[in-house]
């Protein structure tokens, strides 16, 4: 971050908790190491506080981030996955954060994404940070769109604050023409509401031919008040921790990982620099 707070380093990362399925080991310590130089972090598929390994991973990540100067705000779903929002203390003007996280598993009659909302002041400016993961619900794309609709209603209630959304939107491949939920449906809805989506290309989880990649992870901003630069899917952690990963393809522009088991992250780190427009 610049000294005057004009540029803020942000990162969203799906760290592959997968609802605790098949995970008998804790998240590796290097996950926190990869995040230490960021200012705002959003983690999706964050471990819940239920099973033994999940609880240990949760405590380890939160403790590591706190030791690195972050204030941590995790959801508490007790099922599925949680979402964590972490913000550097040095960035926050007022110590009290407004935090809420409607539980998506409390009432299955209302389709809600895994989520967390934090409202804070950065250098005296209001900012709302929203972490989100659209639940896959098998192949129920209408159900995924219903979760998105719930989120859009919540955004309308926020008012005129600058809003940064970060998460895993589970819309499928860029070549999908699904009329219920796809990257095209998502972008059309958000653009109409004066939000912008970043990035629109690339691959955050699986690499396919260029016309059909998988950019499931995105930042979303209300473009009148916020600006994003240097947006990238960062895969460098894979090479840095090669013992946990194997490449299934040598194409560096479209990396393809062999199957990755939890709790090792299987999505790229989505990074950018955030600033206010005025």
PDB file of C-alpha atoms in Angstrom:
ATOM      1  CA  UNK A   1       0.000   0.000   0.000  1.00  0.00           C
ATOM      2  CA  UNK A   2       1.265   3.498  -0.719  1.00  0.00           C
ATOM      3  CA  UNK A   3       1.903   5.736   2.260  1.00  0.00           C
ATOM      4  CA  UNK A   4      -1.247   7.808   1.648  1.00  0.00           C
ATOM      5  CA  UNK A   5      -3.411   4.722   1.185  1.00  0.00           C
ATOM      6  CA  UNK A   6      -4.104   5.519  -2.467  1.00  0.00           C
ATOM      7  CA  UNK A   7      -3.335   1.978  -3.646  1.00  0.00           C
ATOM      8  CA  UNK A   8      -4.472  -1.050  -1.679  1.00  0.00           C
ATOM      9  CA  UNK A   9      -3.223  -4.553  -2.445  1.00  0.00           C
ATOM     10  CA  UNK A  10      -6.111  -7.007  -2.509  1.00  0.00           C
ATOM     11  CA  UNK A  11      -6.316 -10.775  -2.918  1.00  0.00           C
ATOM     12  CA  UNK A  12      -9.108 -13.330  -3.222  1.00  0.00           C
ATOM     13  CA  UNK A  13      -8.277 -17.034  -2.949  1.00  0.00           C
ATOM     14  CA  UNK A  14     -10.364 -20.186  -2.889  1.00  0.00           C
ATOM     15  CA  UNK A  15      -8.269 -22.343  -0.561  1.00  0.00           C
ATOM     16  CA  UNK A  16     -10.094 -25.609  -1.303  1.00  0.00           C
ATOM     17  CA  UNK A  17     -11.687 -26.634   1.984  1.00  0.00           C
ATOM     18  CA  UNK A  18     -14.462 -28.395   0.014  1.00  0.00           C
ATOM     19  CA  UNK A  19     -16.756 -28.529   3.000  1.00  0.00           C
ATOM     20  CA  UNK A  20     -14.196 -30.661   4.829  1.00  0.00           C
ATOM     21  CA  UNK A  21     -14.694 -33.609   2.464  1.00  0.00           C
ATOM     22  CA  UNK A  22     -11.724 -35.922   2.434  1.00  0.00           C
ATOM     23  CA  UNK A  23      -9.536 -33.527   4.411  1.00  0.00           C
ATOM     24  CA  UNK A  24      -7.693 -35.250   7.238  1.00  0.00           C
ATOM     25  CA  UNK A  25      -4.779 -32.830   7.349  1.00  0.00           C
ATOM     26  CA  UNK A  26      -4.555 -29.135   8.115  1.00  0.00           C
ATOM     27  CA  UNK A  27      -4.054 -26.328   5.622  1.00  0.00           C
ATOM     28  CA  UNK A  28      -0.311 -25.849   5.029  1.00  0.00           C
ATOM     29  CA  UNK A  29       1.380 -22.956   6.848  1.00  0.00           C
ATOM     30  CA  UNK A  30       2.627 -21.459   3.591  1.00  0.00           C
ATOM     31  CA  UNK A  31      -0.920 -20.338   2.697  1.00  0.00           C
ATOM     32  CA  UNK A  32      -0.597 -17.529   5.255  1.00  0.00           C
ATOM     33  CA  UNK A  33       2.943 -16.760   4.056  1.00  0.00           C
ATOM     34  CA  UNK A  34       1.573 -16.148   0.551  1.00  0.00           C
ATOM     35  CA  UNK A  35      -0.859 -13.548   1.917  1.00  0.00           C
ATOM     36  CA  UNK A  36       1.334 -11.484   4.253  1.00  0.00           C
ATOM     37  CA  UNK A  37       2.085  -8.686   1.784  1.00  0.00           C
ATOM     38  CA  UNK A  38      -1.589  -8.037   0.970  1.00  0.00           C
ATOM     39  CA  UNK A  39      -3.780  -5.322   2.534  1.00  0.00           C
ATOM     40  CA  UNK A  40      -7.227  -6.904   2.094  1.00  0.00           C
ATOM     41  CA  UNK A  41      -7.706 -10.659   1.788  1.00  0.00           C
ATOM     42  CA  UNK A  42     -10.863 -12.623   0.997  1.00  0.00           C
ATOM     43  CA  UNK A  43     -10.671 -16.397   1.412  1.00  0.00           C
ATOM     44  CA  UNK A  44     -13.436 -18.603   0.059  1.00  0.00           C
ATOM     45  CA  UNK A  45     -13.886 -22.290   0.906  1.00  0.00           C
ATOM     46  CA  UNK A  46     -12.500 -21.275   4.295  1.00  0.00           C
ATOM     47  CA  UNK A  47     -12.524 -24.072   6.921  1.00  0.00           C
ATOM     48  CA  UNK A  48     -15.529 -24.292   9.216  1.00  0.00           C
ATOM     49  CA  UNK A  49     -15.227 -24.700  12.976  1.00  0.00           C
ATOM     50  CA  UNK A  50     -16.627 -28.220  13.104  1.00  0.00           C
ATOM     51  CA  UNK A  51     -14.389 -31.171  12.289  1.00  0.00           C
ATOM     52  CA  UNK A  52     -11.024 -31.561  13.998  1.00  0.00           C
ATOM     53  CA  UNK A  53      -8.766 -30.890  10.994  1.00  0.00           C
ATOM     54  CA  UNK A  54     -11.017 -28.072   9.782  1.00  0.00           C
ATOM     55  CA  UNK A  55     -11.010 -26.400  13.187  1.00  0.00           C
ATOM     56  CA  UNK A  56      -7.216 -26.632  13.413  1.00  0.00           C
ATOM     57  CA  UNK A  57      -6.829 -25.157   9.913  1.00  0.00           C
ATOM     58  CA  UNK A  58      -9.224 -22.350  10.760  1.00  0.00           C
ATOM     59  CA  UNK A  59      -7.396 -21.435  13.951  1.00  0.00           C
ATOM     60  CA  UNK A  60      -3.987 -21.691  12.289  1.00  0.00           C
ATOM     61  CA  UNK A  61      -4.899 -19.396   9.393  1.00  0.00           C
ATOM     62  CA  UNK A  62      -6.609 -16.801  11.584  1.00  0.00           C
ATOM     63  CA  UNK A  63      -3.725 -16.855  14.069  1.00  0.00           C
ATOM     64  CA  UNK A  64      -1.137 -16.510  11.319  1.00  0.00           C
ATOM     65  CA  UNK A  65      -2.945 -13.591   9.703  1.00  0.00           C
ATOM     66  CA  UNK A  66      -3.418 -11.850  13.058  1.00  0.00           C
ATOM     67  CA  UNK A  67       0.316 -12.249  13.750  1.00  0.00           C
ATOM     68  CA  UNK A  68       0.917 -10.604  10.362  1.00  0.00           C
ATOM     69  CA  UNK A  69      -1.132  -7.552  11.319  1.00  0.00           C
ATOM     70  CA  UNK A  70      -4.580  -8.454  10.012  1.00  0.00           C
ATOM     71  CA  UNK A  71      -7.991  -8.055  11.608  1.00  0.00           C
ATOM     72  CA  UNK A  72      -9.942 -11.215  10.697  1.00  0.00           C
ATOM     73  CA  UNK A  73     -13.706 -11.503  10.176  1.00  0.00           C
ATOM     74  CA  UNK A  74     -14.794 -15.093   9.392  1.00  0.00           C
ATOM     75  CA  UNK A  75     -18.339 -16.319   8.861  1.00  0.00           C
ATOM     76  CA  UNK A  76     -19.581 -19.167  11.066  1.00  0.00           C
ATOM     77  CA  UNK A  77     -21.789 -21.431   8.956  1.00  0.00           C
ATOM     78  CA  UNK A  78     -21.031 -24.714  10.786  1.00  0.00           C
ATOM     79  CA  UNK A  79     -21.727 -26.491   7.484  1.00  0.00           C
ATOM     80  CA  UNK A  80     -20.234 -26.377   4.027  1.00  0.00           C
ATOM     81  CA  UNK A  81     -17.570 -23.674   3.877  1.00  0.00           C
ATOM     82  CA  UNK A  82     -16.996 -20.303   5.469  1.00  0.00           C
ATOM     83  CA  UNK A  83     -15.735 -17.006   4.044  1.00  0.00           C
ATOM     84  CA  UNK A  84     -12.977 -14.974   5.708  1.00  0.00           C
ATOM     85  CA  UNK A  85     -12.289 -11.263   5.209  1.00  0.00           C
ATOM     86  CA  UNK A  86      -8.974 -10.014   6.616  1.00  0.00           C
ATOM     87  CA  UNK A  87      -7.828  -6.373   6.610  1.00  0.00           C
ATOM     88  CA  UNK A  88      -4.490  -4.942   7.714  1.00  0.00           C
ATOM     89  CA  UNK A  89      -4.859  -3.011  10.981  1.00  0.00           C
ATOM     90  CA  UNK A  90      -2.645  -0.231   9.625  1.00  0.00           C
ATOM     91  CA  UNK A  91      -5.214   0.408   6.902  1.00  0.00           C
ATOM     92  CA  UNK A  92      -8.200   0.897   9.188  1.00  0.00           C
ATOM     93  CA  UNK A  93      -9.146   4.372  10.434  1.00  0.00           C
ATOM     94  CA  UNK A  94     -11.658   3.247  13.061  1.00  0.00           C
ATOM     95  CA  UNK A  95     -11.083   0.095  15.153  1.00  0.00           C
ATOM     96  CA  UNK A  96     -14.699  -1.090  15.113  1.00  0.00           C
ATOM     97  CA  UNK A  97     -15.765  -2.967  11.972  1.00  0.00           C
ATOM     98  CA  UNK A  98     -19.377  -3.648  11.063  1.00  0.00           C
ATOM     99  CA  UNK A  99     -19.577  -7.353  10.179  1.00  0.00           C
ATOM    100  CA  UNK A 100     -22.433  -9.650   9.242  1.00  0.00           C
ATOM    101  CA  UNK A 101     -22.767 -12.989   7.450  1.00  0.00           C
ATOM    102  CA  UNK A 102     -26.254 -14.452   6.860  1.00  0.00           C
ATOM    103  CA  UNK A 103     -25.971 -18.242   7.182  1.00  0.00           C
ATOM    104  CA  UNK A 104     -26.770 -19.950   3.842  1.00  0.00           C
ATOM    105  CA  UNK A 105     -27.535 -23.251   5.577  1.00  0.00           C
ATOM    106  CA  UNK A 106     -29.955 -21.937   8.191  1.00  0.00           C
ATOM    107  CA  UNK A 107     -32.975 -21.872   5.887  1.00  0.00           C
ATOM    108  CA  UNK A 108     -32.647 -23.930   2.718  1.00  0.00           C
ATOM    109  CA  UNK A 109     -35.908 -22.482   1.398  1.00  0.00           C
ATOM    110  CA  UNK A 110     -33.965 -19.282   0.657  1.00  0.00           C
ATOM    111  CA  UNK A 111     -30.954 -19.832  -1.569  1.00  0.00           C
ATOM    112  CA  UNK A 112     -28.066 -17.787  -0.159  1.00  0.00           C
ATOM    113  CA  UNK A 113     -24.388 -17.929  -1.167  1.00  0.00           C
ATOM    114  CA  UNK A 114     -21.620 -18.435   1.341  1.00  0.00           C
ATOM    115  CA  UNK A 115     -20.857 -14.857   2.308  1.00  0.00           C
ATOM    116  CA  UNK A 116     -19.329 -12.260   4.598  1.00  0.00           C
ATOM    117  CA  UNK A 117     -19.811  -8.474   4.670  1.00  0.00           C
ATOM    118  CA  UNK A 118     -17.454  -5.991   6.335  1.00  0.00           C
ATOM    119  CA  UNK A 119     -18.010  -2.226   6.443  1.00  0.00           C
ATOM    120  CA  UNK A 120     -14.976  -0.206   7.489  1.00  0.00           C
ATOM    121  CA  UNK A 121     -13.183   3.105   7.098  1.00  0.00           C
ATOM    122  CA  UNK A 122      -9.888   3.244   5.219  1.00  0.00           C
ATOM    123  CA  UNK A 123      -7.987   6.517   5.643  1.00  0.00           C
ATOM    124  CA  UNK A 124     -11.300   8.100   6.577  1.00  0.00           C
ATOM    125  CA  UNK A 125     -13.181   6.679   3.579  1.00  0.00           C
ATOM    126  CA  UNK A 126     -16.030   4.210   3.768  1.00  0.00           C
ATOM    127  CA  UNK A 127     -15.569   0.850   2.079  1.00  0.00           C
ATOM    128  CA  UNK A 128     -17.764  -2.248   2.080  1.00  0.00           C
ATOM    129  CA  UNK A 129     -15.937  -5.532   1.382  1.00  0.00           C
ATOM    130  CA  UNK A 130     -18.067  -8.528   0.423  1.00  0.00           C
ATOM    131  CA  UNK A 131     -16.713 -12.066   0.210  1.00  0.00           C
ATOM    132  CA  UNK A 132     -18.898 -14.525  -1.681  1.00  0.00           C
ATOM    133  CA  UNK A 133     -18.977 -18.056  -2.996  1.00  0.00           C
ATOM    134  CA  UNK A 134     -21.939 -19.115  -5.108  1.00  0.00           C
ATOM    135  CA  UNK A 135     -22.732 -22.671  -4.011  1.00  0.00           C
ATOM    136  CA  UNK A 136     -22.767 -25.137  -6.903  1.00  0.00           C
ATOM    137  CA  UNK A 137     -25.870 -27.126  -5.830  1.00  0.00           C
ATOM    138  CA  UNK A 138     -24.871 -29.877  -8.216  1.00  0.00           C
ATOM    139  CA  UNK A 139     -25.846 -28.699 -11.689  1.00  0.00           C
ATOM    140  CA  UNK A 140     -28.654 -26.439 -10.468  1.00  0.00           C
ATOM    141  CA  UNK A 141     -27.856 -23.265 -12.409  1.00  0.00           C
ATOM    142  CA  UNK A 142     -31.214 -21.711 -11.569  1.00  0.00           C
ATOM    143  CA  UNK A 143     -30.298 -22.166  -7.909  1.00  0.00           C
ATOM    144  CA  UNK A 144     -26.947 -20.475  -8.496  1.00  0.00           C
ATOM    145  CA  UNK A 145     -28.692 -17.525 -10.130  1.00  0.00           C
ATOM    146  CA  UNK A 146     -31.121 -17.342  -7.178  1.00  0.00           C
ATOM    147  CA  UNK A 147     -28.122 -16.943  -4.844  1.00  0.00           C
ATOM    148  CA  UNK A 148     -26.808 -14.148  -7.056  1.00  0.00           C
ATOM    149  CA  UNK A 149     -30.215 -12.447  -6.972  1.00  0.00           C
ATOM    150  CA  UNK A 150     -30.122 -12.531  -3.170  1.00  0.00           C
ATOM    151  CA  UNK A 151     -26.708 -10.871  -3.267  1.00  0.00           C
ATOM    152  CA  UNK A 152     -27.910  -8.148  -5.626  1.00  0.00           C
ATOM    153  CA  UNK A 153     -30.768  -7.351  -3.237  1.00  0.00           C
ATOM    154  CA  UNK A 154     -28.250  -6.998  -0.406  1.00  0.00           C
ATOM    155  CA  UNK A 155     -26.142  -4.635  -2.510  1.00  0.00           C
ATOM    156  CA  UNK A 156     -29.162  -2.401  -3.059  1.00  0.00           C
ATOM    157  CA  UNK A 157     -29.513  -2.124   0.723  1.00  0.00           C
ATOM    158  CA  UNK A 158     -25.906  -0.984   1.193  1.00  0.00           C
ATOM    159  CA  UNK A 159     -26.620   2.411  -0.284  1.00  0.00           C
ATOM    160  CA  UNK A 160     -24.053   4.689  -1.871  1.00  0.00           C
ATOM    161  CA  UNK A 161     -20.926   3.269  -0.235  1.00  0.00           C
ATOM    162  CA  UNK A 162     -17.981   2.097  -2.356  1.00  0.00           C
ATOM    163  CA  UNK A 163     -18.254  -1.691  -2.628  1.00  0.00           C
ATOM    164  CA  UNK A 164     -15.623  -4.325  -3.378  1.00  0.00           C
ATOM    165  CA  UNK A 165     -16.884  -7.859  -3.963  1.00  0.00           C
ATOM    166  CA  UNK A 166     -14.459 -10.757  -4.233  1.00  0.00           C
ATOM    167  CA  UNK A 167     -15.166 -14.413  -4.610  1.00  0.00           C
ATOM    168  CA  UNK A 168     -15.810 -17.615  -6.492  1.00  0.00           C
ATOM    169  CA  UNK A 169     -18.896 -17.125  -8.645  1.00  0.00           C
ATOM    170  CA  UNK A 170     -19.151 -20.707 -10.014  1.00  0.00           C
ATOM    171  CA  UNK A 171     -20.561 -19.639 -13.373  1.00  0.00           C
ATOM    172  CA  UNK A 172     -18.647 -22.263 -15.351  1.00  0.00           C
ATOM    173  CA  UNK A 173     -16.554 -21.864 -18.459  1.00  0.00           C
ATOM    174  CA  UNK A 174     -16.429 -18.722 -20.579  1.00  0.00           C
ATOM    175  CA  UNK A 175     -17.933 -20.638 -23.507  1.00  0.00           C
ATOM    176  CA  UNK A 176     -21.044 -21.579 -21.517  1.00  0.00           C
ATOM    177  CA  UNK A 177     -24.299 -20.368 -23.038  1.00  0.00           C
ATOM    178  CA  UNK A 178     -26.431 -21.444 -20.069  1.00  0.00           C
ATOM    179  CA  UNK A 179     -29.365 -19.036 -19.924  1.00  0.00           C
ATOM    180  CA  UNK A 180     -29.792 -19.357 -16.144  1.00  0.00           C
ATOM    181  CA  UNK A 181     -26.228 -18.756 -14.944  1.00  0.00           C
ATOM    182  CA  UNK A 182     -23.017 -18.077 -16.842  1.00  0.00           C
ATOM    183  CA  UNK A 183     -20.315 -15.425 -16.923  1.00  0.00           C
ATOM    184  CA  UNK A 184     -22.358 -13.624 -19.574  1.00  0.00           C
ATOM    185  CA  UNK A 185     -25.505 -13.569 -17.398  1.00  0.00           C
ATOM    186  CA  UNK A 186     -23.455 -12.413 -14.403  1.00  0.00           C
ATOM    187  CA  UNK A 187     -21.698  -9.617 -16.283  1.00  0.00           C
ATOM    188  CA  UNK A 188     -24.890  -8.354 -17.912  1.00  0.00           C
ATOM    189  CA  UNK A 189     -26.644  -8.074 -14.538  1.00  0.00           C
ATOM    190  CA  UNK A 190     -23.720  -6.365 -12.843  1.00  0.00           C
ATOM    191  CA  UNK A 191     -23.003  -3.943 -15.687  1.00  0.00           C
ATOM    192  CA  UNK A 192     -26.649  -2.899 -15.689  1.00  0.00           C
ATOM    193  CA  UNK A 193     -26.315  -2.131 -11.966  1.00  0.00           C
ATOM    194  CA  UNK A 194     -23.152  -0.018 -12.638  1.00  0.00           C
ATOM    195  CA  UNK A 195     -20.672  -2.608 -11.409  1.00  0.00           C
ATOM    196  CA  UNK A 196     -17.606  -3.830 -13.301  1.00  0.00           C
ATOM    197  CA  UNK A 197     -16.181  -7.372 -13.290  1.00  0.00           C
ATOM    198  CA  UNK A 198     -12.436  -8.217 -13.259  1.00  0.00           C
ATOM    199  CA  UNK A 199     -10.957 -10.162 -14.920  1.00  0.00           C
ATOM    200  CA  UNK A 200     -13.090 -11.273 -17.840  1.00  0.00           C
ATOM    201  CA  UNK A 201     -10.592 -13.764 -19.272  1.00  0.00           C
ATOM    202  CA  UNK A 202      -7.993 -16.236 -18.067  1.00  0.00           C
ATOM    203  CA  UNK A 203      -8.354 -19.261 -15.830  1.00  0.00           C
ATOM    204  CA  UNK A 204      -8.588 -19.369 -12.056  1.00  0.00           C
ATOM    205  CA  UNK A 205      -9.031 -23.110 -11.613  1.00  0.00           C
ATOM    206  CA  UNK A 206      -8.853 -25.308 -14.700  1.00  0.00           C
ATOM    207  CA  UNK A 207      -7.128 -24.494 -17.977  1.00  0.00           C
ATOM    208  CA  UNK A 208      -8.938 -25.325 -21.177  1.00  0.00           C
ATOM    209  CA  UNK A 209      -8.418 -24.109 -24.748  1.00  0.00           C
ATOM    210  CA  UNK A 210      -8.415 -20.271 -24.755  1.00  0.00           C
ATOM    211  CA  UNK A 211     -12.019 -19.983 -25.905  1.00  0.00           C
ATOM    212  CA  UNK A 212     -13.267 -22.122 -23.039  1.00  0.00           C
ATOM    213  CA  UNK A 213     -11.299 -21.312 -19.904  1.00  0.00           C
ATOM    214  CA  UNK A 214     -12.549 -21.206 -16.345  1.00  0.00           C
ATOM    215  CA  UNK A 215     -12.306 -17.710 -14.754  1.00  0.00           C
ATOM    216  CA  UNK A 216     -14.607 -18.481 -11.814  1.00  0.00           C
ATOM    217  CA  UNK A 217     -12.941 -16.039  -9.402  1.00  0.00           C
ATOM    218  CA  UNK A 218     -13.598 -12.320  -9.849  1.00  0.00           C
ATOM    219  CA  UNK A 219     -13.413  -8.897  -8.250  1.00  0.00           C
ATOM    220  CA  UNK A 220     -16.492  -6.722  -8.697  1.00  0.00           C
ATOM    221  CA  UNK A 221     -16.509  -2.967  -7.982  1.00  0.00           C
ATOM    222  CA  UNK A 222     -18.969  -0.131  -8.343  1.00  0.00           C
ATOM    223  CA  UNK A 223     -16.994   1.655 -11.013  1.00  0.00           C
ATOM    224  CA  UNK A 224     -18.060   5.207 -10.163  1.00  0.00           C
ATOM    225  CA  UNK A 225     -16.187   5.056  -6.846  1.00  0.00           C
ATOM    226  CA  UNK A 226     -13.431   2.452  -7.138  1.00  0.00           C
ATOM    227  CA  UNK A 227     -10.671   1.562  -9.572  1.00  0.00           C
ATOM    228  CA  UNK A 228      -8.762  -1.695 -10.089  1.00  0.00           C
ATOM    229  CA  UNK A 229      -5.355  -2.100 -11.697  1.00  0.00           C
ATOM    230  CA  UNK A 230      -2.793  -4.886 -12.090  1.00  0.00           C
ATOM    231  CA  UNK A 231      -5.492  -7.572 -12.015  1.00  0.00           C
ATOM    232  CA  UNK A 232      -4.040 -11.044 -12.404  1.00  0.00           C
ATOM    233  CA  UNK A 233      -4.515 -14.730 -11.683  1.00  0.00           C
ATOM    234  CA  UNK A 234      -1.308 -15.628  -9.857  1.00  0.00           C
ATOM    235  CA  UNK A 235      -0.135 -19.273 -10.004  1.00  0.00           C
ATOM    236  CA  UNK A 236       3.387 -18.716  -8.653  1.00  0.00           C
ATOM    237  CA  UNK A 237       2.595 -20.501  -5.393  1.00  0.00           C
ATOM    238  CA  UNK A 238       2.375 -23.765  -7.342  1.00  0.00           C
ATOM    239  CA  UNK A 239       6.016 -23.609  -8.424  1.00  0.00           C
ATOM    240  CA  UNK A 240       7.073 -22.383  -4.977  1.00  0.00           C
ATOM    241  CA  UNK A 241       5.519 -25.476  -3.380  1.00  0.00           C
ATOM    242  CA  UNK A 242       6.164 -27.993  -6.134  1.00  0.00           C
ATOM    243  CA  UNK A 243       6.037 -31.031  -3.836  1.00  0.00           C
ATOM    244  CA  UNK A 244       2.256 -30.526  -3.461  1.00  0.00           C
ATOM    245  CA  UNK A 245       1.466 -29.936  -7.141  1.00  0.00           C
ATOM    246  CA  UNK A 246       1.963 -31.521 -10.532  1.00  0.00           C
ATOM    247  CA  UNK A 247       1.417 -29.836 -13.873  1.00  0.00           C
ATOM    248  CA  UNK A 248      -0.662 -31.753 -16.374  1.00  0.00           C
ATOM    249  CA  UNK A 249       0.345 -29.352 -19.144  1.00  0.00           C
ATOM    250  CA  UNK A 250       3.430 -27.316 -19.936  1.00  0.00           C
ATOM    251  CA  UNK A 251       1.479 -24.339 -21.308  1.00  0.00           C
ATOM    252  CA  UNK A 252       2.436 -21.484 -18.962  1.00  0.00           C
ATOM    253  CA  UNK A 253      -0.270 -19.253 -20.468  1.00  0.00           C
ATOM    254  CA  UNK A 254      -2.959 -21.814 -19.672  1.00  0.00           C
ATOM    255  CA  UNK A 255      -1.718 -23.799 -16.678  1.00  0.00           C
ATOM    256  CA  UNK A 256      -3.452 -27.071 -15.968  1.00  0.00           C
ATOM    257  CA  UNK A 257      -2.982 -28.731 -12.625  1.00  0.00           C
ATOM    258  CA  UNK A 258      -3.296 -32.417 -12.055  1.00  0.00           C
ATOM    259  CA  UNK A 259      -5.989 -33.237  -9.491  1.00  0.00           C
ATOM    260  CA  UNK A 260      -5.262 -31.445  -6.225  1.00  0.00           C
ATOM    261  CA  UNK A 261      -6.512 -32.907  -2.956  1.00  0.00           C
ATOM    262  CA  UNK A 262      -7.774 -30.741  -0.088  1.00  0.00           C
ATOM    263  CA  UNK A 263      -6.504 -28.874   1.845  1.00  0.00           C
ATOM    264  CA  UNK A 264      -4.066 -27.633  -0.819  1.00  0.00           C
ATOM    265  CA  UNK A 265      -5.456 -24.638  -2.777  1.00  0.00           C
ATOM    266  CA  UNK A 266      -6.500 -25.527  -6.321  1.00  0.00           C
ATOM    267  CA  UNK A 267      -7.459 -22.031  -7.529  1.00  0.00           C
ATOM    268  CA  UNK A 268      -5.156 -19.239  -8.591  1.00  0.00           C
ATOM    269  CA  UNK A 269      -4.677 -16.300  -6.250  1.00  0.00           C
ATOM    270  CA  UNK A 270      -6.640 -13.382  -7.697  1.00  0.00           C
ATOM    271  CA  UNK A 271      -4.705 -10.167  -7.072  1.00  0.00           C
ATOM    272  CA  UNK A 272      -5.079  -6.468  -7.901  1.00  0.00           C
ATOM    273  CA  UNK A 273      -4.463  -2.970  -6.591  1.00  0.00           C
ATOM    274  CA  UNK A 274      -7.521  -1.028  -5.463  1.00  0.00           C
ATOM    275  CA  UNK A 275      -7.921   2.745  -5.267  1.00  0.00           C
ATOM    276  CA  UNK A 276     -10.699   5.290  -4.872  1.00  0.00           C
ATOM    277  CA  UNK A 277     -11.658   7.297  -7.955  1.00  0.00           C
ATOM    278  CA  UNK A 278     -11.555  10.627  -6.109  1.00  0.00           C
TER     279      UNK A 278
END
